[in-house]
Amino acid sequence: MTFGRKGLNEGSDKGDSLSAIFRRLIATTGPISLMHYMGEANARYYASKDPLGAGGDFVTAPEISQMFGEMIGLWLADLWGRAGMRQDVHYVELGPGRGTLARDALRAARKFGFRPEVHFVEGSPALRVIQAGAVPGATWHDDLSTVPTDGPIMLVANEFLDALPTRQLVRTAEGWRERMVGLNGERFVPVAGPQPMDAAVAEDRRAQPEGTIIETCPAAATVLYEVGHRLVRQGGAALFIDYGHAEPRTGSTLQAVRAHEKVDPFAAPGEADLTAHVDFAISARIAESCGARWLGTATQGDWLRVLGISQRAQALAQAAPDQAEALDTALHRLTDDAEMGTLFKVMGLASPDWPDGAGF
Ligand code: SAH
């Protein structure tokens, strides 16, 4: 979960591309798991650069418009207010990117008296520098374990879970196997691993046609357990926003994005952003198994509209008429079914004794 550890052979191979390191490793020891491949590739990818900045690889909702962070800030302030306005509250964000969401959310929520301590869980040294500029006074953590345990947490994670290493299981003629990454000449190719993995697939999902792929994300599960337990022990609420599905499904959702284009995930590990869809059904079940309350999972479009994003766009356009068209474009990108409105989901969680959250 952290980027603090050294990558494969980093001490002796400084300067080598991750492709070269993977090729040597696979040639010596055989195929590596896709989970291992994705974990190392993303650690390398995020550690050194700002993928969201000008000339970056992809754009996220908070970078499209301030309205996104503002709606999240209003949601937090509203729920926190109805839960009793605890002053010892912590704002926690997982993978804050450029710090834009936190800046916009905290500015909007401050008007309602929400002035939390700010804790960022961020692995990338390059992004920490940018976050410090956006949100002065924040505290950084490599993972959730060092975030304070002494007050309610209001936690936000936008496009964080999708970047965590996914594990794929594939149904072969011999039963379920883990999907691995092997070599065909110099090229990385997915291959089925040698070990039987039937026990890793839930019994009711085992009977599938040959070639079926099932994804699981142990690292995301770990995050949901930790957040679920903290909500029960400390109080508070959490919002997970990501692309994904609210019902269990099959098939590979692994994708790589570079310079705003989809590219082959096996072409250049460490040089493109690797993601997989988030399984919100499992995520909710894990949090509930800890005793936390699942408030609901809504599409991003519906959730933002209930929170009042259209009215906010109108108010901003009235104040700055020259921005009206840009605001309308941003609103469309964030909420339209053909854009981010349906593919992206918002999942709310809360402590069992906290009230309902808006928008679910
Ligand atoms: N939330 C931001 C950024 C999304 S990109 C936005 O919406 O714009 C993913 C973010 O998660 C980056 O900040 C990245 O550095 C961070 N991240 C990815 N994997 C991580 C890990 N294993 N541990 C800590 N941070 C991680």
mmCIF file of C-alpha atoms and ligand atoms in Angstrom:
data_model
loop_
_atom_site.group_PDB
_atom_site.id
_atom_site.type_symbol
_atom_site.label_atom_id
_atom_site.label_comp_id
_atom_site.label_asym_id
_atom_site.label_seq_id
_atom_site.Cartn_x
_atom_site.Cartn_y
_atom_site.Cartn_z
ATOM 1 C CA MET A 1 0.000 0.000 0.000
ATOM 2 C CA THR A 2 2.904 2.403 0.192
ATOM 3 C CA PHE A 3 5.490 3.617 -2.225
ATOM 4 C CA GLY A 4 8.122 3.853 0.481
ATOM 5 C CA ARG A 5 9.468 0.376 -0.163
ATOM 6 C CA LYS A 6 12.008 -0.227 -2.902
ATOM 7 C CA GLY A 7 10.754 -1.598 -6.214
ATOM 8 C CA LEU A 8 12.113 -4.845 -7.602
ATOM 9 C CA ASN A 9 15.925 -4.910 -7.590
ATOM 10 C CA GLU A 10 15.930 -1.142 -7.373
ATOM 11 C CA GLY A 11 19.140 -0.952 -5.391
ATOM 12 C CA SER A 12 21.254 -2.696 -8.011
ATOM 13 C CA ASP A 13 19.328 -1.711 -11.129
ATOM 14 C CA LYS A 14 18.850 1.997 -10.642
ATOM 15 C CA GLY A 15 17.943 3.596 -13.933
ATOM 16 C CA ASP A 16 16.622 0.384 -15.504
ATOM 17 C CA SER A 17 13.168 0.577 -16.978
ATOM 18 C CA LEU A 18 10.537 -1.462 -15.184
ATOM 19 C CA SER A 19 10.091 -3.445 -18.419
ATOM 20 C CA ALA A 20 13.743 -4.521 -18.274
ATOM 21 C CA ILE A 21 13.395 -5.519 -14.620
ATOM 22 C CA PHE A 22 10.194 -7.485 -15.269
ATOM 23 C CA ARG A 23 11.723 -9.230 -18.319
ATOM 24 C CA ARG A 24 14.721 -10.356 -16.278
ATOM 25 C CA LEU A 25 12.529 -11.512 -13.419
ATOM 26 C CA ILE A 26 10.127 -13.459 -15.656
ATOM 27 C CA ALA A 27 12.980 -15.012 -17.661
ATOM 28 C CA THR A 28 14.549 -16.202 -14.412
ATOM 29 C CA THR A 29 11.575 -17.236 -12.285
ATOM 30 C CA GLY A 30 8.620 -17.562 -14.674
ATOM 31 C CA PRO A 31 5.425 -15.505 -15.030
ATOM 32 C CA ILE A 32 4.531 -12.993 -12.292
ATOM 33 C CA SER A 33 0.985 -12.357 -11.082
ATOM 34 C CA LEU A 34 -0.962 -9.564 -12.739
ATOM 35 C CA MET A 35 -1.450 -8.109 -9.242
ATOM 36 C CA HIS A 36 2.318 -7.893 -8.751
ATOM 37 C CA TYR A 37 2.755 -6.402 -12.246
ATOM 38 C CA MET A 38 0.084 -3.731 -11.672
ATOM 39 C CA GLY A 39 1.293 -2.870 -8.157
ATOM 40 C CA GLU A 40 4.874 -2.269 -9.263
ATOM 41 C CA ALA A 41 3.832 -0.488 -12.449
ATOM 42 C CA ASN A 42 1.584 2.003 -10.636
ATOM 43 C CA ALA A 43 4.058 2.563 -7.794
ATOM 44 C CA ARG A 44 6.660 3.496 -10.404
ATOM 45 C CA TYR A 45 4.150 5.539 -12.407
ATOM 46 C CA TYR A 46 2.842 7.741 -9.582
ATOM 47 C CA ALA A 47 6.103 8.099 -7.629
ATOM 48 C CA SER A 48 7.813 10.460 -10.000
ATOM 49 C CA LYS A 49 5.232 12.479 -11.886
ATOM 50 C CA ASP A 50 2.017 14.458 -11.805
ATOM 51 C CA PRO A 51 -0.259 12.541 -14.183
ATOM 52 C CA LEU A 52 -3.067 15.090 -13.686
ATOM 53 C CA GLY A 53 -1.256 18.300 -14.507
ATOM 54 C CA ALA A 54 -0.984 20.172 -17.793
ATOM 55 C CA GLY A 55 0.386 17.739 -20.359
ATOM 56 C CA GLY A 56 -0.627 14.873 -18.074
ATOM 57 C CA ASP A 57 -2.191 11.528 -18.892
ATOM 58 C CA PHE A 58 -5.754 11.797 -17.567
ATOM 59 C CA VAL A 59 -8.292 14.201 -16.054
ATOM 60 C CA THR A 60 -10.350 13.495 -12.934
ATOM 61 C CA ALA A 61 -13.638 15.018 -11.745
ATOM 62 C CA PRO A 62 -12.090 17.537 -9.296
ATOM 63 C CA GLU A 63 -9.812 18.765 -12.104
ATOM 64 C CA ILE A 64 -12.801 19.308 -14.407
ATOM 65 C CA SER A 65 -14.534 21.807 -12.113
ATOM 66 C CA GLN A 66 -14.501 23.241 -8.598
ATOM 67 C CA MET A 67 -18.188 22.273 -8.417
ATOM 68 C CA PHE A 68 -17.258 18.618 -7.851
ATOM 69 C CA GLY A 69 -15.255 19.279 -4.688
ATOM 70 C CA GLU A 70 -17.831 21.802 -3.508
ATOM 71 C CA MET A 71 -20.657 19.237 -3.648
ATOM 72 C CA ILE A 72 -18.517 16.839 -1.609
ATOM 73 C CA GLY A 73 -17.777 19.591 0.906
ATOM 74 C CA LEU A 74 -21.492 20.324 1.281
ATOM 75 C CA TRP A 75 -22.239 16.628 1.790
ATOM 76 C CA LEU A 76 -19.602 16.387 4.512
ATOM 77 C CA ALA A 77 -20.659 19.599 6.271
ATOM 78 C CA ASP A 78 -24.340 18.647 6.170
ATOM 79 C CA LEU A 79 -23.815 15.199 7.657
ATOM 80 C CA TRP A 80 -21.270 16.403 10.208
ATOM 81 C CA GLY A 81 -23.690 19.166 11.263
ATOM 82 C CA ARG A 82 -26.590 16.749 11.758
ATOM 83 C CA ALA A 83 -24.291 14.378 13.679
ATOM 84 C CA GLY A 84 -23.571 17.055 16.301
ATOM 85 C CA MET A 85 -20.732 19.223 14.898
ATOM 86 C CA ARG A 86 -17.929 17.395 16.665
ATOM 87 C CA GLN A 87 -14.904 19.707 16.749
ATOM 88 C CA ASP A 88 -12.407 16.833 17.014
ATOM 89 C CA VAL A 89 -13.226 15.670 13.473
ATOM 90 C CA HIS A 90 -10.534 14.666 10.945
ATOM 91 C CA TYR A 91 -10.799 15.124 7.191
ATOM 92 C CA VAL A 92 -9.016 12.153 5.619
ATOM 93 C CA GLU A 93 -8.412 11.809 1.899
ATOM 94 C CA LEU A 94 -6.931 8.781 0.149
ATOM 95 C CA GLY A 95 -4.837 9.578 -2.934
ATOM 96 C CA PRO A 96 -5.598 13.321 -3.094
ATOM 97 C CA GLY A 97 -3.870 13.851 -6.466
ATOM 98 C CA ARG A 98 -3.222 17.590 -6.868
ATOM 99 C CA GLY A 99 -5.162 18.417 -3.660
ATOM 100 C CA THR A 100 -7.881 20.110 -5.708
ATOM 101 C CA LEU A 101 -10.824 18.159 -4.302
ATOM 102 C CA ALA A 102 -9.720 18.787 -0.709
ATOM 103 C CA ARG A 103 -9.180 22.486 -1.364
ATOM 104 C CA ASP A 104 -12.620 22.961 -2.953
ATOM 105 C CA ALA A 105 -14.463 20.724 -0.457
ATOM 106 C CA LEU A 106 -12.883 22.326 2.606
ATOM 107 C CA ARG A 107 -13.537 25.846 1.290
ATOM 108 C CA ALA A 108 -17.235 25.015 0.775
ATOM 109 C CA ALA A 109 -17.573 23.225 4.128
ATOM 110 C CA ARG A 110 -15.797 25.931 6.135
ATOM 111 C CA LYS A 111 -18.836 28.201 5.655
ATOM 112 C CA PHE A 112 -20.755 25.771 7.864
ATOM 113 C CA GLY A 113 -18.128 25.704 10.594
ATOM 114 C CA PHE A 114 -16.434 22.492 9.421
ATOM 115 C CA ARG A 115 -12.755 23.060 10.248
ATOM 116 C CA PRO A 116 -11.181 19.622 10.581
ATOM 117 C CA GLU A 117 -7.582 18.536 10.847
ATOM 118 C CA VAL A 118 -6.508 17.402 7.378
ATOM 119 C CA HIS A 119 -4.827 14.021 6.799
ATOM 120 C CA PHE A 120 -3.678 12.876 3.372
ATOM 121 C CA VAL A 121 -2.779 9.280 2.551
ATOM 122 C CA GLU A 122 -0.471 9.674 -0.425
ATOM 123 C CA GLY A 123 2.344 7.501 -1.715
ATOM 124 C CA SER A 124 3.779 9.790 -4.355
ATOM 125 C CA PRO A 125 6.475 12.272 -3.225
ATOM 126 C CA ALA A 126 5.866 14.343 -6.383
ATOM 127 C CA LEU A 127 2.150 14.705 -5.656
ATOM 128 C CA ARG A 128 2.726 15.455 -1.943
ATOM 129 C CA VAL A 129 4.588 18.601 -2.974
ATOM 130 C CA ILE A 130 1.656 19.772 -5.104
ATOM 131 C CA GLN A 131 -0.863 18.883 -2.361
ATOM 132 C CA ALA A 132 1.094 20.968 0.156
ATOM 133 C CA GLY A 133 0.629 23.979 -2.115
ATOM 134 C CA ALA A 134 -3.121 23.404 -2.439
ATOM 135 C CA VAL A 135 -3.887 22.623 1.217
ATOM 136 C CA PRO A 136 -1.420 24.211 3.664
ATOM 137 C CA GLY A 137 -1.273 22.548 7.065
ATOM 138 C CA ALA A 138 -2.124 19.005 5.988
ATOM 139 C CA THR A 139 -0.416 15.958 7.497
ATOM 140 C CA TRP A 140 0.743 13.110 5.233
ATOM 141 C CA HIS A 141 0.604 9.355 5.757
ATOM 142 C CA ASP A 142 1.937 6.387 3.765
ATOM 143 C CA ASP A 143 -1.200 4.442 4.602
ATOM 144 C CA LEU A 144 -4.219 4.628 6.916
ATOM 145 C CA SER A 145 -2.478 2.998 9.873
ATOM 146 C CA THR A 146 -0.964 6.254 11.176
ATOM 147 C CA VAL A 147 -4.094 8.420 10.777
ATOM 148 C CA PRO A 148 -5.307 9.522 14.259
ATOM 149 C CA THR A 149 -7.764 7.238 16.011
ATOM 150 C CA ASP A 150 -9.130 9.848 18.425
ATOM 151 C CA GLY A 151 -12.102 11.519 16.735
ATOM 152 C CA PRO A 152 -14.590 10.987 13.912
ATOM 153 C CA ILE A 153 -13.207 10.729 10.384
ATOM 154 C CA MET A 154 -14.818 12.247 7.313
ATOM 155 C CA LEU A 155 -13.039 10.302 4.581
ATOM 156 C CA VAL A 156 -13.019 10.900 0.832
ATOM 157 C CA ALA A 157 -11.408 8.804 -1.905
ATOM 158 C CA ASN A 158 -11.852 9.774 -5.556
ATOM 159 C CA GLU A 159 -10.288 7.477 -8.157
ATOM 160 C CA PHE A 160 -8.131 5.835 -5.491
ATOM 161 C CA LEU A 161 -9.407 2.255 -5.317
ATOM 162 C CA ASP A 162 -9.185 1.810 -9.109
ATOM 163 C CA ALA A 163 -5.420 2.325 -8.997
ATOM 164 C CA LEU A 164 -4.831 -0.486 -6.480
ATOM 165 C CA PRO A 165 -3.493 -3.770 -7.892
ATOM 166 C CA THR A 166 -6.228 -6.080 -9.128
ATOM 167 C CA ARG A 167 -6.066 -9.859 -9.123
ATOM 168 C CA GLN A 168 -7.608 -11.730 -12.020
ATOM 169 C CA LEU A 169 -8.736 -15.340 -12.007
ATOM 170 C CA VAL A 170 -9.421 -17.065 -15.322
ATOM 171 C CA ARG A 171 -11.475 -20.184 -15.977
ATOM 172 C CA THR A 172 -9.385 -22.665 -17.984
ATOM 173 C CA ALA A 173 -10.145 -26.234 -19.158
ATOM 174 C CA GLU A 174 -8.382 -27.360 -15.950
ATOM 175 C CA GLY A 175 -10.374 -25.099 -13.629
ATOM 176 C CA TRP A 176 -9.659 -21.641 -12.177
ATOM 177 C CA ARG A 177 -6.149 -20.201 -12.433
ATOM 178 C CA GLU A 178 -4.612 -16.861 -11.530
ATOM 179 C CA ARG A 179 -3.920 -14.607 -14.518
ATOM 180 C CA MET A 180 -0.178 -14.017 -14.749
ATOM 181 C CA VAL A 181 2.117 -11.964 -16.945
ATOM 182 C CA GLY A 182 4.627 -13.950 -19.016
ATOM 183 C CA LEU A 183 6.889 -13.251 -21.987
ATOM 184 C CA ASN A 184 6.447 -13.957 -25.662
ATOM 185 C CA GLY A 185 9.829 -12.942 -27.018
ATOM 186 C CA GLU A 186 10.223 -9.407 -25.633
ATOM 187 C CA ARG A 187 6.491 -8.820 -25.271
ATOM 188 C CA PHE A 188 4.529 -9.154 -22.039
ATOM 189 C CA VAL A 189 1.483 -11.387 -22.455
ATOM 190 C CA PRO A 190 -1.235 -12.599 -20.062
ATOM 191 C CA VAL A 191 -0.998 -16.329 -19.298
ATOM 192 C CA ALA A 192 -2.833 -18.677 -16.953
ATOM 193 C CA GLY A 193 -0.787 -19.648 -13.905
ATOM 194 C CA PRO A 194 0.060 -23.251 -13.020
ATOM 195 C CA GLN A 195 -1.633 -23.413 -9.590
ATOM 196 C CA PRO A 196 -5.270 -24.472 -9.172
ATOM 197 C CA MET A 197 -7.171 -21.461 -7.785
ATOM 198 C CA ASP A 198 -10.702 -22.855 -7.539
ATOM 199 C CA ALA A 199 -10.713 -22.292 -3.785
ATOM 200 C CA ALA A 200 -10.240 -18.535 -4.374
ATOM 201 C CA VAL A 201 -13.531 -18.287 -6.289
ATOM 202 C CA ALA A 202 -16.797 -18.189 -4.343
ATOM 203 C CA GLU A 203 -18.670 -21.469 -4.836
ATOM 204 C CA ASP A 204 -21.688 -19.870 -6.486
ATOM 205 C CA ARG A 205 -19.450 -18.195 -9.091
ATOM 206 C CA ARG A 206 -17.303 -21.206 -10.061
ATOM 207 C CA ALA A 207 -19.435 -22.621 -12.891
ATOM 208 C CA GLN A 208 -18.495 -20.352 -15.787
ATOM 209 C CA PRO A 209 -17.579 -20.911 -19.441
ATOM 210 C CA GLU A 210 -13.895 -21.347 -20.245
ATOM 211 C CA GLY A 211 -12.135 -17.999 -20.658
ATOM 212 C CA THR A 212 -14.278 -16.187 -18.059
ATOM 213 C CA ILE A 213 -12.305 -13.716 -15.954
ATOM 214 C CA ILE A 214 -13.166 -12.674 -12.407
ATOM 215 C CA GLU A 215 -11.428 -9.729 -10.728
ATOM 216 C CA THR A 216 -10.795 -9.232 -7.038
ATOM 217 C CA CYS A 217 -8.795 -6.499 -5.341
ATOM 218 C CA PRO A 218 -7.265 -7.580 -2.034
ATOM 219 C CA ALA A 219 -5.696 -4.140 -1.483
ATOM 220 C CA ALA A 220 -9.079 -2.422 -1.873
ATOM 221 C CA ALA A 221 -10.634 -4.947 0.503
ATOM 222 C CA THR A 222 -7.974 -4.076 3.083
ATOM 223 C CA VAL A 223 -8.840 -0.370 2.775
ATOM 224 C CA LEU A 224 -12.570 -1.061 3.175
ATOM 225 C CA TYR A 225 -11.939 -3.179 6.298
ATOM 226 C CA GLU A 226 -9.799 -0.479 7.866
ATOM 227 C CA VAL A 227 -12.256 2.306 7.031
ATOM 228 C CA GLY A 228 -15.228 0.198 8.169
ATOM 229 C CA HIS A 229 -13.621 -0.552 11.539
ATOM 230 C CA ARG A 230 -12.621 3.080 12.036
ATOM 231 C CA LEU A 231 -16.160 4.314 11.323
ATOM 232 C CA VAL A 232 -17.461 1.943 13.986
ATOM 233 C CA ARG A 233 -14.792 2.846 16.556
ATOM 234 C CA GLN A 234 -14.287 6.564 15.848
ATOM 235 C CA GLY A 235 -17.533 7.669 14.232
ATOM 236 C CA GLY A 236 -17.759 9.541 10.962
ATOM 237 C CA ALA A 237 -18.539 8.852 7.334
ATOM 238 C CA ALA A 238 -16.822 8.025 4.045
ATOM 239 C CA LEU A 239 -17.366 8.625 0.336
ATOM 240 C CA PHE A 240 -15.741 6.383 -2.269
ATOM 241 C CA ILE A 241 -16.080 7.648 -5.828
ATOM 242 C CA ASP A 242 -14.803 5.666 -8.772
ATOM 243 C CA TYR A 243 -15.672 3.953 -11.970
ATOM 244 C CA GLY A 244 -17.117 0.584 -11.295
ATOM 245 C CA HIS A 245 -20.191 -1.545 -10.958
ATOM 246 C CA ALA A 246 -22.747 -1.842 -8.197
ATOM 247 C CA GLU A 247 -23.494 -5.517 -9.026
ATOM 248 C CA PRO A 248 -20.972 -8.393 -9.216
ATOM 249 C CA ARG A 249 -19.845 -9.099 -12.798
ATOM 250 C CA THR A 250 -17.254 -10.979 -14.840
ATOM 251 C CA GLY A 251 -14.650 -9.890 -17.406
ATOM 252 C CA SER A 252 -11.385 -7.978 -17.377
ATOM 253 C CA THR A 253 -11.635 -4.234 -16.762
ATOM 254 C CA LEU A 254 -7.879 -3.691 -16.684
ATOM 255 C CA GLN A 255 -6.985 -0.646 -18.725
ATOM 256 C CA ALA A 256 -4.044 1.657 -19.279
ATOM 257 C CA VAL A 257 -4.250 5.352 -20.089
ATOM 258 C CA ARG A 258 -1.453 7.538 -21.383
ATOM 259 C CA ALA A 259 -1.758 11.052 -22.823
ATOM 260 C CA HIS A 260 -5.573 10.757 -22.676
ATOM 261 C CA GLU A 261 -5.561 7.615 -24.869
ATOM 262 C CA LYS A 262 -6.247 4.016 -23.954
ATOM 263 C CA VAL A 263 -3.077 2.007 -24.515
ATOM 264 C CA ASP A 264 -2.079 -1.662 -24.143
ATOM 265 C CA PRO A 265 -1.649 -2.364 -20.381
ATOM 266 C CA PHE A 266 1.203 -4.734 -21.241
ATOM 267 C CA ALA A 267 3.143 -2.346 -23.491
ATOM 268 C CA ALA A 268 5.143 -0.135 -21.118
ATOM 269 C CA PRO A 269 4.652 -0.874 -17.388
ATOM 270 C CA GLY A 270 5.289 2.171 -15.205
ATOM 271 C CA GLU A 271 4.678 4.638 -18.026
ATOM 272 C CA ALA A 272 0.867 4.537 -18.176
ATOM 273 C CA ASP A 273 -1.822 4.636 -15.482
ATOM 274 C CA LEU A 274 -3.198 1.131 -14.873
ATOM 275 C CA THR A 275 -6.704 0.853 -13.442
ATOM 276 C CA ALA A 276 -9.490 -1.656 -12.950
ATOM 277 C CA HIS A 277 -13.144 -1.064 -12.148
ATOM 278 C CA VAL A 278 -14.190 -1.048 -8.519
ATOM 279 C CA ASP A 279 -16.600 -3.716 -7.317
ATOM 280 C CA PHE A 280 -18.924 -1.580 -5.189
ATOM 281 C CA ALA A 281 -21.095 -4.558 -4.190
ATOM 282 C CA ILE A 282 -18.181 -6.287 -2.467
ATOM 283 C CA SER A 283 -16.910 -2.977 -1.058
ATOM 284 C CA ALA A 284 -20.238 -2.277 0.643
ATOM 285 C CA ARG A 285 -20.442 -5.840 1.968
ATOM 286 C CA ILE A 286 -16.953 -5.609 3.482
ATOM 287 C CA ALA A 287 -17.722 -2.326 5.264
ATOM 288 C CA GLU A 288 -20.999 -3.759 6.576
ATOM 289 C CA SER A 289 -19.209 -6.874 7.827
ATOM 290 C CA CYS A 290 -17.202 -4.528 10.093
ATOM 291 C CA GLY A 291 -20.424 -3.061 11.504
ATOM 292 C CA ALA A 292 -20.347 0.142 9.451
ATOM 293 C CA ARG A 293 -23.489 1.444 7.771
ATOM 294 C CA TRP A 294 -23.773 1.421 3.993
ATOM 295 C CA LEU A 295 -25.655 4.613 3.090
ATOM 296 C CA GLY A 296 -26.047 3.652 -0.553
ATOM 297 C CA THR A 297 -24.348 3.593 -3.934
ATOM 298 C CA ALA A 298 -25.597 6.120 -6.485
ATOM 299 C CA THR A 299 -24.445 7.059 -9.959
ATOM 300 C CA GLN A 300 -22.259 10.161 -9.940
ATOM 301 C CA GLY A 301 -24.755 12.021 -12.143
ATOM 302 C CA ASP A 302 -27.730 11.377 -9.849
ATOM 303 C CA TRP A 303 -25.753 12.075 -6.699
ATOM 304 C CA LEU A 304 -24.374 15.407 -7.930
ATOM 305 C CA ARG A 305 -27.808 16.509 -9.152
ATOM 306 C CA VAL A 306 -29.456 15.739 -5.801
ATOM 307 C CA LEU A 307 -26.688 17.683 -4.073
ATOM 308 C CA GLY A 308 -27.567 20.692 -6.252
ATOM 309 C CA ILE A 309 -24.801 20.897 -8.832
ATOM 310 C CA SER A 310 -27.085 22.401 -11.507
ATOM 311 C CA GLN A 311 -28.077 25.262 -9.199
ATOM 312 C CA ARG A 312 -24.423 25.788 -8.294
ATOM 313 C CA ALA A 313 -23.504 25.974 -11.991
ATOM 314 C CA GLN A 314 -26.231 28.578 -12.526
ATOM 315 C CA ALA A 315 -25.069 30.686 -9.585
ATOM 316 C CA LEU A 316 -21.463 30.599 -10.790
ATOM 317 C CA ALA A 317 -22.537 31.490 -14.333
ATOM 318 C CA GLN A 318 -24.547 34.464 -13.067
ATOM 319 C CA ALA A 319 -21.550 35.730 -11.140
ATOM 320 C CA ALA A 320 -19.229 35.254 -14.138
ATOM 321 C CA PRO A 321 -21.211 35.266 -17.405
ATOM 322 C CA ASP A 322 -18.067 34.808 -19.513
ATOM 323 C CA GLN A 323 -17.653 31.415 -17.784
ATOM 324 C CA ALA A 324 -21.198 30.228 -18.523
ATOM 325 C CA GLU A 325 -20.263 28.017 -21.448
ATOM 326 C CA ALA A 326 -17.276 26.430 -19.679
ATOM 327 C CA LEU A 327 -19.459 25.735 -16.626
ATOM 328 C CA ASP A 328 -22.084 24.097 -18.788
ATOM 329 C CA THR A 329 -19.449 21.899 -20.447
ATOM 330 C CA ALA A 330 -18.072 20.895 -17.043
ATOM 331 C CA LEU A 331 -21.546 20.121 -15.716
ATOM 332 C CA HIS A 332 -22.172 17.934 -18.757
ATOM 333 C CA ARG A 333 -18.901 16.011 -18.343
ATOM 334 C CA LEU A 334 -19.530 15.358 -14.661
ATOM 335 C CA THR A 335 -23.180 14.330 -14.866
ATOM 336 C CA ASP A 336 -24.186 13.204 -18.374
ATOM 337 C CA ASP A 337 -24.899 9.501 -18.911
ATOM 338 C CA ALA A 338 -22.547 9.366 -21.897
ATOM 339 C CA GLU A 339 -19.739 10.997 -19.898
ATOM 340 C CA MET A 340 -18.971 10.354 -16.198
ATOM 341 C CA GLY A 341 -22.568 10.411 -14.952
ATOM 342 C CA THR A 342 -23.372 6.705 -15.061
ATOM 343 C CA LEU A 343 -20.051 4.874 -15.199
ATOM 344 C CA PHE A 344 -18.861 6.595 -12.031
ATOM 345 C CA LYS A 345 -20.496 5.640 -8.742
ATOM 346 C CA VAL A 346 -20.570 7.319 -5.339
ATOM 347 C CA MET A 347 -20.691 5.013 -2.330
ATOM 348 C CA GLY A 348 -21.470 6.397 1.127
ATOM 349 C CA LEU A 349 -20.571 4.710 4.413
ATOM 350 C CA ALA A 350 -21.093 5.877 7.978
ATOM 351 C CA SER A 351 -20.753 4.959 11.586
ATOM 352 C CA PRO A 352 -23.785 2.913 12.757
ATOM 353 C CA ASP A 353 -24.956 5.788 14.985
ATOM 354 C CA TRP A 354 -24.569 8.565 12.416
ATOM 355 C CA PRO A 355 -27.536 9.881 10.391
ATOM 356 C CA ASP A 356 -28.234 9.226 6.690
ATOM 357 C CA GLY A 357 -26.170 11.038 4.074
ATOM 358 C CA ALA A 358 -27.716 13.222 1.371
ATOM 359 C CA GLY A 359 -28.039 11.907 -2.156
ATOM 360 C CA PHE A 360 -28.618 8.173 -1.601
HETATM 361 N N1 SAH B 1 -8.037 11.772 -6.100
HETATM 362 C C1 SAH B 1 -7.266 12.465 -7.102
HETATM 363 C C2 SAH B 1 -6.157 11.620 -7.733
HETATM 364 C C3 SAH B 1 -6.539 10.317 -8.353
HETATM 365 S S1 SAH B 1 -5.117 9.441 -9.009
HETATM 366 C C4 SAH B 1 -8.191 13.046 -8.146
HETATM 367 O O1 SAH B 1 -9.340 12.648 -8.186
HETATM 368 O O2 SAH B 1 -7.764 13.884 -8.927
HETATM 369 C C5 SAH B 1 -4.732 8.289 -7.725
HETATM 370 C C6 SAH B 1 -4.118 8.899 -6.490
HETATM 371 O O3 SAH B 1 -3.877 7.854 -5.557
HETATM 372 C C7 SAH B 1 -2.788 9.593 -6.683
HETATM 373 O O4 SAH B 1 -2.711 10.650 -5.761
HETATM 374 C C8 SAH B 1 -1.803 8.481 -6.353
HETATM 375 O O5 SAH B 1 -0.507 8.930 -6.060
HETATM 376 C C9 SAH B 1 -2.493 7.832 -5.192
HETATM 377 N N2 SAH B 1 -2.155 6.413 -4.964
HETATM 378 C C10 SAH B 1 -2.282 5.395 -5.857
HETATM 379 N N3 SAH B 1 -1.947 4.210 -5.304
HETATM 380 C C11 SAH B 1 -1.597 4.501 -4.020
HETATM 381 C C12 SAH B 1 -1.143 3.701 -2.925
HETATM 382 N N4 SAH B 1 -0.994 2.385 -3.057
HETATM 383 N N5 SAH B 1 -0.881 4.325 -1.736
HETATM 384 C C13 SAH B 1 -1.046 5.659 -1.610
HETATM 385 N N6 SAH B 1 -1.475 6.460 -2.606
HETATM 386 C C14 SAH B 1 -1.723 5.897 -3.804
#
